[in-house]
Rosetta silent file (secondary structure, phi, psi, omega in degrees, C-alpha in Angstrom):
SEQUENCE: MARDPYGQEIGEPLAGWTPPPPPPREAIVGRYCRLEPLDAVRHGADLFSAYAAAPDARDWTYLPLERPADVDGLRALVAAQALSRDPLHFAVVDGAGGRAVGMAALMRIDPGNGVIEVGHINFAPALKRTRAGTEAIFLFMRRAFALGYRRFEWKCDSLNAPSRRAALRYGFTFEGIFRQAVVTKGRNRDTAWYAIIDRDWPRIAGAFEAWLAPENFDEAGVQRRPLAAQAAGSR
SCORE:     score description
SCORE:     0.000 S_00000001
   1 L     0.000  125.508  179.199 -101.955   -5.891  -48.711 S_00000001
   2 E   -79.023  144.753  177.464 -105.298   -6.531  -47.023 S_00000001
   3 E  -135.204  149.300  176.481 -107.691   -9.052  -48.576 S_00000001
   4 L   -86.594  178.477 -178.457 -111.269  -10.008  -47.810 S_00000001
   5 L   -60.386  -15.682  179.875 -112.447  -13.637  -47.378 S_00000001
   6 L   -94.235    3.132 -179.215 -112.844  -13.872  -51.175 S_00000001
   7 L    83.215    6.576  179.684 -109.210  -12.955  -51.818 S_00000001
   8 L   -81.410  139.144  177.271 -110.081   -9.503  -53.128 S_00000001
   9 E   -68.828  134.509  179.471 -107.709   -6.658  -52.327 S_00000001
  10 E  -136.700  164.398  179.391 -109.286   -4.135  -49.957 S_00000001
  11 L   -64.860  151.372  178.985 -108.188   -1.024  -48.120 S_00000001
  12 L   -63.638  137.749  177.975 -106.242   -1.355  -44.902 S_00000001
  13 L   -65.726  146.738  179.188 -108.520   -1.321  -41.832 S_00000001
  14 L  -101.075   88.127 -178.280 -108.420    1.832  -39.716 S_00000001
  15 L   -63.491  126.704  176.671 -108.013    0.439  -36.236 S_00000001
  16 L    74.681   11.245 -178.667 -109.517    2.772  -33.678 S_00000001
  17 L   -63.582  128.494  175.285 -110.723    5.294  -36.297 S_00000001
  18 L  -128.623  125.417  178.400 -113.082    7.860  -34.806 S_00000001
  19 L   -56.529  137.021  179.706 -114.527   10.660  -36.937 S_00000001
  20 L   -75.581  164.187  176.277 -113.179   14.043  -35.806 S_00000001
  21 L   -77.238  161.148  170.883 -115.442   16.867  -34.656 S_00000001
  22 L   -60.918  150.841  179.325 -116.305   19.792  -36.908 S_00000001
  23 L   -65.418  138.746 -179.372 -113.774   22.620  -36.535 S_00000001
  24 L   -74.595  152.929  176.281 -114.815   25.079  -33.829 S_00000001
  25 L   -87.706   75.744 -179.407 -115.665   28.664  -34.650 S_00000001
  26 L  -144.782  159.086 -175.330 -112.843   30.084  -32.570 S_00000001
  27 L   -65.850  151.141  174.478 -109.640   32.031  -33.168 S_00000001
  28 E  -123.315  121.998 -171.297 -106.364   30.350  -34.122 S_00000001
  29 E  -107.668  130.843  176.172 -103.287   32.235  -32.964 S_00000001
  30 L  -120.001 -170.222  178.939  -99.859   32.143  -34.586 S_00000001
  31 L   -75.996  -37.951 -172.371  -96.602   34.056  -34.313 S_00000001
  32 L  -111.712  -14.931 -179.880  -97.273   36.438  -37.208 S_00000001
  33 E  -151.326  171.846  178.456 -101.044   36.372  -37.626 S_00000001
  34 E  -136.323  129.552  175.422 -104.312   35.453  -35.992 S_00000001
  35 E   -93.930  117.248 -177.755 -107.244   33.731  -37.693 S_00000001
  36 E  -115.472  137.647  174.095 -110.471   35.173  -36.314 S_00000001
  37 E   -50.806  132.120 -172.853 -114.024   34.018  -37.092 S_00000001
  38 L   -60.931  136.137 -177.780 -115.279   36.453  -39.691 S_00000001
  39 L  -144.843  125.174 -174.648 -117.282   39.369  -38.300 S_00000001
  40 H   -63.841  -40.045 -178.116 -118.728   42.259  -40.321 S_00000001
  41 H   -70.115  -45.609 -176.288 -118.383   44.836  -37.552 S_00000001
  42 H   -73.756  -37.788 -168.958 -114.877   43.869  -36.513 S_00000001
  43 H  -111.895  -16.279 -170.974 -113.394   43.117  -39.931 S_00000001
  44 H   -57.320  -52.979 -176.806 -115.500   44.782  -42.630 S_00000001
  45 H   -65.527  -42.274  179.098 -113.839   48.207  -42.838 S_00000001
  46 H   -61.013  -44.497 -178.568 -110.312   46.807  -42.503 S_00000001
  47 H   -65.127  -40.721  178.523 -110.907   44.273  -45.255 S_00000001
  48 H   -61.106  -45.059  178.679 -112.356   46.866  -47.610 S_00000001
  49 H   -62.682  -40.254 -178.745 -109.324   49.103  -47.098 S_00000001
  50 H   -66.505  -44.495  179.795 -106.943   46.191  -47.557 S_00000001
  51 H   -71.010  -30.610  179.728 -108.558   45.005  -50.780 S_00000001
  52 H   -66.817  -16.901  178.071 -108.865   48.578  -52.089 S_00000001
  53 L   -69.952  -17.703  175.865 -105.069   48.786  -52.075 S_00000001
  54 L   -75.056  140.977 -176.835 -105.054   46.528  -55.152 S_00000001
  55 L   -71.224  -17.667  179.814 -105.096   48.522  -58.410 S_00000001
  56 L  -153.999 -173.246 -173.921 -107.820   46.326  -59.925 S_00000001
  57 L  -101.198   22.857 -175.673 -110.055   43.333  -59.196 S_00000001
  58 H   -64.367  -24.581  178.505 -107.916   40.589  -60.705 S_00000001
  59 H   -68.516  -11.788 -179.628 -107.570   38.859  -57.335 S_00000001
  60 H  -100.382   -1.032 -174.730 -111.313   38.133  -57.521 S_00000001
  61 L   -56.281  -44.553 -174.305 -111.264   36.541  -60.999 S_00000001
  62 L   -96.220    3.870  175.277 -111.234   32.950  -59.772 S_00000001
  63 L   -89.362  157.280 -177.603 -113.464   33.542  -56.736 S_00000001
  64 L   -72.811  -12.374 -177.530 -117.223   32.951  -56.962 S_00000001
  65 L  -118.997  160.548  175.004 -117.977   36.594  -56.070 S_00000001
  66 L   -92.817  159.374  178.422 -116.972   39.972  -57.458 S_00000001
  67 L   -68.268  126.820  177.847 -115.108   42.602  -55.450 S_00000001
  68 L   -60.777  146.814 -175.689 -117.612   44.861  -53.639 S_00000001
  69 L   -80.687  -21.384 -177.065 -117.639   48.441  -54.867 S_00000001
  70 L  -147.945  172.976 -175.205 -117.850   50.065  -51.442 S_00000001
  71 H   -65.189  -32.935  178.221 -117.417   49.356  -47.759 S_00000001
  72 H   -65.828  -38.947  176.931 -121.138   48.684  -47.258 S_00000001
  73 H   -64.429  -38.726  178.622 -121.023   46.030  -49.958 S_00000001
  74 H   -67.662  -40.973  177.778 -117.997   44.418  -48.336 S_00000001
  75 H   -61.948  -40.869  179.041 -119.685   44.466  -44.936 S_00000001
  76 H   -63.864  -40.735  177.141 -122.778   42.819  -46.412 S_00000001
  77 H   -61.487  -47.566 -178.812 -120.640   40.111  -47.995 S_00000001
  78 H   -64.301  -40.270 -179.720 -118.810   39.476  -44.721 S_00000001
  79 H   -61.800  -40.029  178.472 -122.069   39.444  -42.741 S_00000001
  80 H   -67.717  -43.146 -179.592 -123.506   36.749  -45.009 S_00000001
  81 H   -67.022  -32.360 -178.284 -120.348   34.631  -44.868 S_00000001
  82 H   -65.484  -20.823 -179.959 -120.153   34.947  -41.086 S_00000001
  83 L   -80.102  -16.049 -174.270 -123.470   33.078  -40.767 S_00000001
  84 L   -81.389  142.503  172.457 -122.156   29.986  -42.532 S_00000001
  85 L   -99.521  -22.369  175.338 -120.819   26.929  -40.726 S_00000001
  86 L  -152.301  102.207    7.909 -119.577   25.278  -43.911 S_00000001
  87 L   -67.760  149.377  175.311 -117.726   27.091  -45.318 S_00000001
  88 E  -103.441  104.612 -169.155 -116.456   28.329  -41.951 S_00000001
  89 E   -89.353  143.425  177.610 -114.992   31.728  -42.779 S_00000001
  90 E  -130.770  150.426  166.612 -112.099   33.453  -41.036 S_00000001
  91 E   -94.558  141.870  173.559 -110.373   36.808  -41.294 S_00000001
  92 E   -96.016  114.522 -176.207 -106.584   36.801  -41.387 S_00000001
  93 E  -104.627  123.944  179.997 -105.467   39.489  -38.948 S_00000001
  94 E   -64.182  130.404 -177.007 -101.901   40.766  -39.196 S_00000001
  95 L   -68.229  -28.948 -177.967 -100.095   40.212  -35.932 S_00000001
  96 L   -80.092  -47.089 -176.037  -98.105   43.430  -36.130 S_00000001
  97 L   -95.183  -17.209  179.850 -100.834   45.888  -37.112 S_00000001
  98 L    72.683   19.661 -178.498 -103.890   44.100  -35.749 S_00000001
  99 L  -113.507  144.508  177.729 -105.858   44.713  -38.954 S_00000001
 100 E   -71.208  126.675 -175.983 -107.716   42.194  -41.098 S_00000001
 101 E  -129.342   13.474  178.192 -105.836   41.812  -44.397 S_00000001
 102 E   179.488  170.900  178.261 -107.373   38.695  -45.911 S_00000001
 103 E  -137.393  154.406  172.695 -109.977   35.947  -45.713 S_00000001
 104 E  -163.104  168.207 -175.743 -110.051   32.166  -46.021 S_00000001
 105 E  -144.646  150.368  163.392 -112.329   29.330  -44.960 S_00000001
 106 E   -90.275  133.343 -169.892 -112.429   25.722  -43.873 S_00000001
 107 E  -150.866  174.080 -175.547 -114.999   24.063  -46.103 S_00000001
 108 E    45.271   50.676 -173.252 -116.458   20.820  -47.480 S_00000001
 109 E   -77.289  116.436 -173.233 -116.141   19.598  -43.916 S_00000001
 110 E  -128.365   77.865 -178.343 -116.633   15.810  -43.898 S_00000001
 111 L   -58.224  -35.440 -176.384 -115.957   14.411  -40.413 S_00000001
 112 L   -59.825  -32.850  177.732 -117.237   10.949  -41.356 S_00000001
 113 L  -105.784   -1.165  178.601 -114.405   10.509  -43.848 S_00000001
 114 L    69.171   36.472 -176.241 -111.929   12.775  -42.072 S_00000001
 115 E  -120.661  139.093  178.628 -111.676   15.194  -45.009 S_00000001
 116 E  -150.370  153.002 -175.943 -111.575   18.986  -44.945 S_00000001
 117 E  -127.010  148.830  167.929 -110.604   21.692  -47.438 S_00000001
 118 E  -103.048  134.768 -177.795 -109.189   25.200  -47.247 S_00000001
 119 E  -160.182 -168.863 -175.766 -110.737   27.598  -49.736 S_00000001
 120 E    51.708   36.771 -176.868 -112.235   31.030  -50.419 S_00000001
 121 E   -79.852  123.835  179.005 -108.681   32.320  -50.018 S_00000001
 122 E  -143.559   96.812 -179.306 -108.408   36.028  -50.764 S_00000001
 123 E   -95.971  127.972  175.460 -105.253   37.737  -49.549 S_00000001
 124 L   -70.165  164.471 -179.976 -104.968   41.522  -49.910 S_00000001
 125 L   -52.798  -35.459 -178.163 -101.692   42.988  -51.215 S_00000001
 126 L   -67.029  -17.519 -177.448 -100.497   43.615  -47.636 S_00000001
 127 L  -101.412  -22.558 -176.714 -100.702   39.873  -46.888 S_00000001
 128 L   -67.172  143.032  176.853  -99.232   38.409  -50.059 S_00000001
 129 L    55.614   40.419  176.989  -95.654   37.118  -49.951 S_00000001
 130 L  -125.053  162.215  174.427  -95.427   37.630  -46.187 S_00000001
 131 H   -61.530  -38.029 -179.659  -94.689   35.386  -43.256 S_00000001
 132 H   -62.855  -40.048 -179.954  -98.216   36.046  -41.975 S_00000001
 133 H   -64.105  -44.836  177.948  -99.759   34.825  -45.238 S_00000001
 134 H   -65.587  -41.416 -179.462  -97.799   31.584  -45.198 S_00000001
 135 H   -63.964  -33.858  179.943  -98.473   31.072  -41.515 S_00000001
 136 H   -57.058  -45.360  179.112 -102.216   31.489  -42.077 S_00000001
 137 H   -65.173  -41.651  177.818 -102.294   28.398  -44.298 S_00000001
 138 H   -59.152  -41.468 -178.910 -100.139   26.504  -41.793 S_00000001
 139 H   -64.159  -38.470  175.633 -102.549   27.384  -38.980 S_00000001
 140 H   -63.793  -45.268  178.390 -105.493   25.968  -40.916 S_00000001
 141 H   -58.995  -48.958 -176.180 -103.549   22.777  -41.609 S_00000001
 142 H   -60.902  -40.848  177.862 -102.450   22.428  -38.010 S_00000001
 143 H   -61.641  -45.528 -176.684 -105.986   22.864  -36.721 S_00000001
 144 H   -62.045  -49.024 -177.261 -107.355   20.234  -39.116 S_00000001
 145 H   -72.209  -30.665  176.227 -104.788   17.550  -38.327 S_00000001
 146 H   -65.610  -32.121  177.880 -104.878   18.300  -34.592 S_00000001
 147 H   -74.831  -17.327  178.821 -108.622   17.637  -34.664 S_00000001
 148 L   109.071   13.010  176.868 -107.975   14.253  -36.297 S_00000001
 149 L   -71.139  146.299 -175.989 -108.725   14.856  -39.970 S_00000001
 150 L   -95.221  -20.092 -171.469 -106.975   12.434  -42.325 S_00000001
 151 E  -146.056  130.354 -178.986 -106.962   14.534  -45.481 S_00000001
 152 E  -121.806  119.469 -169.565 -106.571   18.292  -46.078 S_00000001
 153 E  -108.040  153.859  172.886 -107.521   19.484  -49.558 S_00000001
 154 E  -135.318  124.256  178.451 -106.757   22.452  -51.810 S_00000001
 155 E  -129.395  147.438  179.428 -108.777   22.923  -55.006 S_00000001
 156 E  -157.333  164.319  172.263 -108.639   25.699  -57.567 S_00000001
 157 E   -55.907  132.523 -178.424 -109.454   26.617  -61.138 S_00000001
 158 L   -62.765  -17.693  178.563 -106.975   24.734  -63.300 S_00000001
 159 L   -90.429   -4.004 -178.243 -106.184   28.065  -65.030 S_00000001
 160 L   -85.275   83.212 -174.146 -105.320   29.781  -61.746 S_00000001
 161 H   -60.441  -43.458  179.065 -101.544   29.520  -62.027 S_00000001
 162 H   -59.999  -39.419  179.635 -100.700   31.453  -58.804 S_00000001
 163 H   -67.289  -37.544  179.612 -102.965   29.183  -56.742 S_00000001
 164 H   -68.298  -38.379  175.725 -101.458   26.080  -58.267 S_00000001
 165 H   -64.754  -41.052 -179.647  -97.926   27.290  -57.522 S_00000001
 166 H   -62.317  -42.273 -179.944  -98.947   28.089  -53.961 S_00000001
 167 H   -57.284  -43.897 -179.763 -100.361   24.593  -53.418 S_00000001
 168 H   -68.944  -39.415  178.179  -97.058   23.008  -54.383 S_00000001
 169 H   -60.722  -37.658 -178.420  -95.064   25.457  -52.274 S_00000001
 170 L   -78.817   -2.726  175.268  -97.189   24.563  -49.256 S_00000001
 171 L    98.204    6.422  177.140  -96.471   20.867  -49.718 S_00000001
 172 L   -71.539  149.642  175.316  -99.716   19.669  -51.308 S_00000001
 173 E   -98.409  129.831  177.669  -99.573   16.759  -53.750 S_00000001
 174 E   -72.532  131.043 -175.882 -101.228   17.270  -57.144 S_00000001
 175 E  -116.823   -8.037  176.245 -103.865   14.588  -57.723 S_00000001
 176 E   137.219  177.790 -179.955 -105.401   15.501  -61.076 S_00000001
 177 E  -112.346  126.670  171.877 -107.872   17.645  -63.008 S_00000001
 178 E   -94.071  107.054 -175.107 -111.634   17.244  -62.676 S_00000001
 179 E   -74.049  140.862  178.605 -112.874   18.384  -66.081 S_00000001
 180 E    48.063   47.456 -175.287 -115.980   20.560  -66.312 S_00000001
 181 E   -79.730  -31.491 -171.192 -116.377   20.306  -62.549 S_00000001
 182 E  -143.369  147.690  165.524 -118.018   23.680  -61.892 S_00000001
 183 E  -108.118  118.835 -178.374 -119.885   26.479  -63.622 S_00000001
 184 E  -134.276  131.702 -178.291 -118.828   29.764  -62.049 S_00000001
 185 L    53.654   34.075  179.696 -119.674   33.280  -63.174 S_00000001
 186 L    75.616   11.545 -178.052 -121.155   31.739  -66.306 S_00000001
 187 E  -120.041  153.300  170.798 -117.874   30.073  -67.241 S_00000001
 188 E   -69.998  145.398  171.508 -116.633   26.498  -67.281 S_00000001
 189 E  -133.303  119.050  165.061 -114.131   25.563  -64.602 S_00000001
 190 E   -85.352  133.995 -174.016 -111.872   22.545  -64.683 S_00000001
 191 E  -106.733  128.189  174.038 -110.746   21.996  -61.107 S_00000001
 192 E   -88.983  130.555 -178.064 -107.200   21.078  -60.050 S_00000001
 193 E  -107.253  135.280  175.579 -107.107   18.878  -56.927 S_00000001
 194 E  -136.354  154.530  178.382 -104.313   18.847  -54.352 S_00000001
 195 E  -156.857  156.214  167.264 -104.134   17.245  -50.918 S_00000001
 196 E  -120.430  134.141  177.275 -102.009   16.543  -47.867 S_00000001
 197 E  -110.988  166.060 -168.705 -102.763   13.374  -45.918 S_00000001
 198 L   -59.868  -33.113 -178.453 -102.043   12.641  -42.291 S_00000001
 199 L   -71.855  -19.759  175.496  -98.961   10.508  -42.893 S_00000001
 200 L   -84.190  -19.961 -168.437  -97.364   13.439  -44.761 S_00000001
 201 H   -61.054  -43.871 -179.614  -98.246   15.970  -42.111 S_00000001
 202 H   -56.528  -41.897  177.880  -95.320   15.542  -39.666 S_00000001
 203 H   -63.945  -46.157 -176.923  -92.811   16.207  -42.471 S_00000001
 204 H   -69.631  -39.092  176.819  -94.749   19.176  -43.827 S_00000001
 205 H   -60.032  -42.525  178.133  -95.376   20.619  -40.364 S_00000001
 206 H   -61.950  -37.594  178.377  -91.641   20.476  -39.680 S_00000001
 207 H   -65.198  -43.656  177.916  -90.942   22.313  -42.929 S_00000001
 208 H   -62.859  -46.349 -177.909  -93.382   25.092  -42.035 S_00000001
 209 H   -61.560  -39.402  177.855  -92.003   25.425  -38.511 S_00000001
 210 H   -67.390  -40.326 -178.888  -88.449   25.675  -39.825 S_00000001
 211 H   -68.432  -39.859 -176.876  -89.431   28.248  -42.447 S_00000001
 212 H   -77.185  -12.959 -178.719  -91.447   30.372  -40.006 S_00000001
 213 L   -60.185  137.513 -179.330  -88.680   30.403  -37.374 S_00000001
 214 H   -53.622  -33.647 -178.145  -87.267   33.919  -36.864 S_00000001
 215 H   -70.773   -9.003  176.182  -83.754   32.661  -37.572 S_00000001
 216 H   -81.498    0.969 -178.397  -84.795   31.760  -41.125 S_00000001
 217 E  -125.477  139.395  179.832  -84.925   35.477  -41.946 S_00000001
 218 L   -81.625 -174.396 -175.509  -82.075   37.974  -42.139 S_00000001
 219 L   -62.206  -26.273  178.875  -82.060   41.496  -40.728 S_00000001
 220 L   -89.224    1.601 -179.747  -83.950   42.772  -43.786 S_00000001
 221 L    83.619   11.831 -179.720  -86.640   40.097  -43.403 S_00000001
 222 L   -86.624  133.988 -178.927  -85.449   38.093  -46.409 S_00000001
 223 E   -62.883  142.345  175.820  -85.817   34.323  -46.117 S_00000001
 224 L   -85.776  -34.700 -179.406  -82.606   32.344  -45.824 S_00000001
 225 L  -140.258  127.702 -177.003  -84.114   29.117  -47.133 S_00000001
 226 L   -64.870  155.656  178.671  -87.350   28.784  -49.143 S_00000001
 227 H   -60.164  -42.338  179.960  -90.278   26.796  -47.809 S_00000001
 228 H   -59.400  -38.399  178.451  -90.145   24.382  -50.745 S_00000001
 229 H   -69.041  -36.386  176.785  -86.506   23.637  -49.939 S_00000001
 230 H   -61.359  -44.115 -178.749  -87.385   23.071  -46.283 S_00000001
 231 H   -64.600  -42.758  179.121  -90.041   20.539  -47.280 S_00000001
 232 H   -63.252  -37.991 -179.168  -87.680   18.752  -49.640 S_00000001
 233 H   -70.552  -17.672 -178.638  -85.016   18.622  -46.972 S_00000001
 234 H   -88.014   -9.136 -176.263  -87.432   16.983  -44.530 S_00000001
 235 L   -69.868    0.000    0.000  -88.173   13.971  -46.743 S_00000001
């Protein structure tokens, strides 16, 4: 335990700590998907088609925006998001079909403290419960820790049960509820906080790599061992 000259307990010194750079606006390539900087011309029509495959707009309930009614509205949304540096928005492009099937962003980028968050996650039906969808989150994590960030965060509406389950599956640690944290769409939002820190990352990275390995799937594409079990087995 570190102490100052007055005998007070203080945080351990970070020898050699250097703030990491902001994440670059460049593609991140995986085995099953590719994260591409969001672009209205390249991704707008594909994303509209992918989201239109959902029977209703429930996937947009916990997002700050509503689902656009037509392809022009989706293109306008994407064009506005593409201009932002924080959040830094990406399209998730399926590696097999080459079409954009979801969006997500790196956000609340705080190089001085080494903290970064993944958010604005909106996976179309074609991306949900797929290897590409899981790999997309892994690619964001890998980029953040490779750049030198110390903490990778996931936050969501405390009532968003699917998002909370996903955070735990991906290896995030639940840290608590921030009550009345946000007003969104005219409603109160209590925010659930989750995070992975750098000392956890080697274990979690190994779990993702083992889960994503082709040999973890049978001939029908069914996983042999769940990601959560891989993470538990790596402890």
